[in-house]
């Protein structure tokens, strides 16, 4: 069963539309904390995937970052949503929210 913190993270994830991404840092800011690593752990524990799409969360520098099912799968899922990945990075100005 998800913790209260994880539930708050998942509520934020629900608001990320297909074809868009956000960062661990942005989620932490919305929670009023500097808990990037805790956000990553919550995503890794996400029992609602893919309905609550944790693959749409990337690093602040635009790099794809980790994924419970592997980076290759994360890239595949993002590309299916129309997100362009060049040199291992996503343009946050174009695809970020």
PDB file of C-alpha atoms in Angstrom:
ATOM      1  CA  UNK A   1       0.000   0.000   0.000  1.00  0.00           C
ATOM      2  CA  UNK A   2       1.431   3.406  -0.977  1.00  0.00           C
ATOM      3  CA  UNK A   3       2.540   5.836   1.723  1.00  0.00           C
ATOM      4  CA  UNK A   4       0.954   9.287   2.007  1.00  0.00           C
ATOM      5  CA  UNK A   5       4.031  10.770   0.311  1.00  0.00           C
ATOM      6  CA  UNK A   6       3.759   8.296  -2.584  1.00  0.00           C
ATOM      7  CA  UNK A   7       0.043   9.062  -2.965  1.00  0.00           C
ATOM      8  CA  UNK A   8       0.862  12.772  -3.274  1.00  0.00           C
ATOM      9  CA  UNK A   9       3.473  11.989  -5.938  1.00  0.00           C
ATOM     10  CA  UNK A  10       0.979   9.848  -7.879  1.00  0.00           C
ATOM     11  CA  UNK A  11      -1.622  12.636  -7.784  1.00  0.00           C
ATOM     12  CA  UNK A  12       0.903  14.927  -9.490  1.00  0.00           C
ATOM     13  CA  UNK A  13       1.738  12.230 -12.049  1.00  0.00           C
ATOM     14  CA  UNK A  14      -1.933  11.947 -13.028  1.00  0.00           C
ATOM     15  CA  UNK A  15      -1.768  15.534 -14.312  1.00  0.00           C
ATOM     16  CA  UNK A  16       1.040  14.916 -16.817  1.00  0.00           C
ATOM     17  CA  UNK A  17      -0.588  14.488 -20.233  1.00  0.00           C
ATOM     18  CA  UNK A  18       0.622  12.140 -22.950  1.00  0.00           C
ATOM     19  CA  UNK A  19       3.405  13.719 -24.971  1.00  0.00           C
ATOM     20  CA  UNK A  20       4.663  15.815 -22.049  1.00  0.00           C
ATOM     21  CA  UNK A  21       7.224  15.279 -19.292  1.00  0.00           C
ATOM     22  CA  UNK A  22       8.181  16.795 -15.967  1.00  0.00           C
ATOM     23  CA  UNK A  23      11.215  16.416 -13.729  1.00  0.00           C
ATOM     24  CA  UNK A  24      11.893  14.865 -10.353  1.00  0.00           C
ATOM     25  CA  UNK A  25      12.818  18.379  -9.216  1.00  0.00           C
ATOM     26  CA  UNK A  26       9.496  19.881 -10.367  1.00  0.00           C
ATOM     27  CA  UNK A  27       7.540  17.215  -8.517  1.00  0.00           C
ATOM     28  CA  UNK A  28       9.603  17.859  -5.386  1.00  0.00           C
ATOM     29  CA  UNK A  29       8.911  21.591  -5.639  1.00  0.00           C
ATOM     30  CA  UNK A  30       5.172  20.952  -5.942  1.00  0.00           C
ATOM     31  CA  UNK A  31       5.412  18.888  -2.771  1.00  0.00           C
ATOM     32  CA  UNK A  32       7.302  21.711  -1.048  1.00  0.00           C
ATOM     33  CA  UNK A  33      10.344  19.538  -0.454  1.00  0.00           C
ATOM     34  CA  UNK A  34      13.838  18.878  -1.783  1.00  0.00           C
ATOM     35  CA  UNK A  35      13.201  15.186  -1.981  1.00  0.00           C
ATOM     36  CA  UNK A  36      14.238  14.250  -5.520  1.00  0.00           C
ATOM     37  CA  UNK A  37      15.471  10.834  -4.472  1.00  0.00           C
ATOM     38  CA  UNK A  38      12.273  10.114  -2.522  1.00  0.00           C
ATOM     39  CA  UNK A  39      10.268  11.032  -5.628  1.00  0.00           C
ATOM     40  CA  UNK A  40      12.359   8.551  -7.630  1.00  0.00           C
ATOM     41  CA  UNK A  41      11.713   5.860  -5.031  1.00  0.00           C
ATOM     42  CA  UNK A  42       7.972   6.561  -5.147  1.00  0.00           C
ATOM     43  CA  UNK A  43       8.030   6.173  -8.931  1.00  0.00           C
ATOM     44  CA  UNK A  44       9.946   2.925  -8.628  1.00  0.00           C
ATOM     45  CA  UNK A  45       7.266   1.644  -6.215  1.00  0.00           C
ATOM     46  CA  UNK A  46       4.357   2.809  -8.409  1.00  0.00           C
ATOM     47  CA  UNK A  47       1.721   0.034  -8.223  1.00  0.00           C
ATOM     48  CA  UNK A  48      -0.522   1.870 -10.708  1.00  0.00           C
ATOM     49  CA  UNK A  49       1.822   1.899 -13.727  1.00  0.00           C
ATOM     50  CA  UNK A  50       1.207   2.392 -16.579  1.00  0.00           C
ATOM     51  CA  UNK A  51      -2.134   4.037 -15.669  1.00  0.00           C
ATOM     52  CA  UNK A  52      -0.182   6.551 -13.599  1.00  0.00           C
ATOM     53  CA  UNK A  53       2.687   7.135 -15.998  1.00  0.00           C
ATOM     54  CA  UNK A  54       5.982   7.427 -14.156  1.00  0.00           C
ATOM     55  CA  UNK A  55       7.873   7.146 -17.464  1.00  0.00           C
ATOM     56  CA  UNK A  56       7.017  10.833 -18.038  1.00  0.00           C
ATOM     57  CA  UNK A  57       9.383  11.959 -15.269  1.00  0.00           C
ATOM     58  CA  UNK A  58      12.935  12.808 -16.319  1.00  0.00           C
ATOM     59  CA  UNK A  59      16.049  14.491 -14.932  1.00  0.00           C
ATOM     60  CA  UNK A  60      16.307  18.298 -14.702  1.00  0.00           C
ATOM     61  CA  UNK A  61      19.039  18.325 -17.348  1.00  0.00           C
ATOM     62  CA  UNK A  62      16.693  16.682 -19.866  1.00  0.00           C
ATOM     63  CA  UNK A  63      18.268  13.239 -19.631  1.00  0.00           C
ATOM     64  CA  UNK A  64      15.802  10.368 -19.588  1.00  0.00           C
ATOM     65  CA  UNK A  65      16.866   8.923 -16.225  1.00  0.00           C
ATOM     66  CA  UNK A  66      16.046   5.561 -14.737  1.00  0.00           C
ATOM     67  CA  UNK A  67      12.944   3.427 -14.958  1.00  0.00           C
ATOM     68  CA  UNK A  68      11.846   0.284 -13.129  1.00  0.00           C
ATOM     69  CA  UNK A  69      11.472  -1.553 -16.464  1.00  0.00           C
ATOM     70  CA  UNK A  70      14.757  -0.251 -17.876  1.00  0.00           C
ATOM     71  CA  UNK A  71      15.802   2.900 -19.709  1.00  0.00           C
ATOM     72  CA  UNK A  72      15.280   1.302 -23.120  1.00  0.00           C
ATOM     73  CA  UNK A  73      11.605   0.648 -22.289  1.00  0.00           C
ATOM     74  CA  UNK A  74      11.193   4.199 -20.944  1.00  0.00           C
ATOM     75  CA  UNK A  75      12.578   5.661 -24.178  1.00  0.00           C
ATOM     76  CA  UNK A  76      10.286   3.411 -26.219  1.00  0.00           C
ATOM     77  CA  UNK A  77       7.228   4.557 -24.238  1.00  0.00           C
ATOM     78  CA  UNK A  78       8.152   8.246 -24.527  1.00  0.00           C
ATOM     79  CA  UNK A  79       8.725   7.965 -28.283  1.00  0.00           C
ATOM     80  CA  UNK A  80       5.309   6.292 -28.700  1.00  0.00           C
ATOM     81  CA  UNK A  81       3.836   9.462 -27.174  1.00  0.00           C
ATOM     82  CA  UNK A  82       5.638  11.630 -29.741  1.00  0.00           C
ATOM     83  CA  UNK A  83       8.439  12.830 -27.490  1.00  0.00           C
ATOM     84  CA  UNK A  84      11.689  13.391 -29.364  1.00  0.00           C
ATOM     85  CA  UNK A  85      14.884  12.219 -27.690  1.00  0.00           C
ATOM     86  CA  UNK A  86      18.135  13.505 -29.165  1.00  0.00           C
ATOM     87  CA  UNK A  87      21.522  12.485 -27.793  1.00  0.00           C
ATOM     88  CA  UNK A  88      19.802  10.947 -24.781  1.00  0.00           C
ATOM     89  CA  UNK A  89      17.981  14.180 -23.902  1.00  0.00           C
ATOM     90  CA  UNK A  90      14.502  15.646 -24.141  1.00  0.00           C
ATOM     91  CA  UNK A  91      13.925  19.336 -24.873  1.00  0.00           C
ATOM     92  CA  UNK A  92      12.139  20.521 -21.730  1.00  0.00           C
ATOM     93  CA  UNK A  93      11.127  23.785 -23.418  1.00  0.00           C
ATOM     94  CA  UNK A  94       9.180  21.798 -26.009  1.00  0.00           C
ATOM     95  CA  UNK A  95       7.952  18.790 -24.019  1.00  0.00           C
ATOM     96  CA  UNK A  96       8.100  19.894 -20.379  1.00  0.00           C
ATOM     97  CA  UNK A  97       5.230  21.071 -18.204  1.00  0.00           C
TER      98      UNK A  97
END
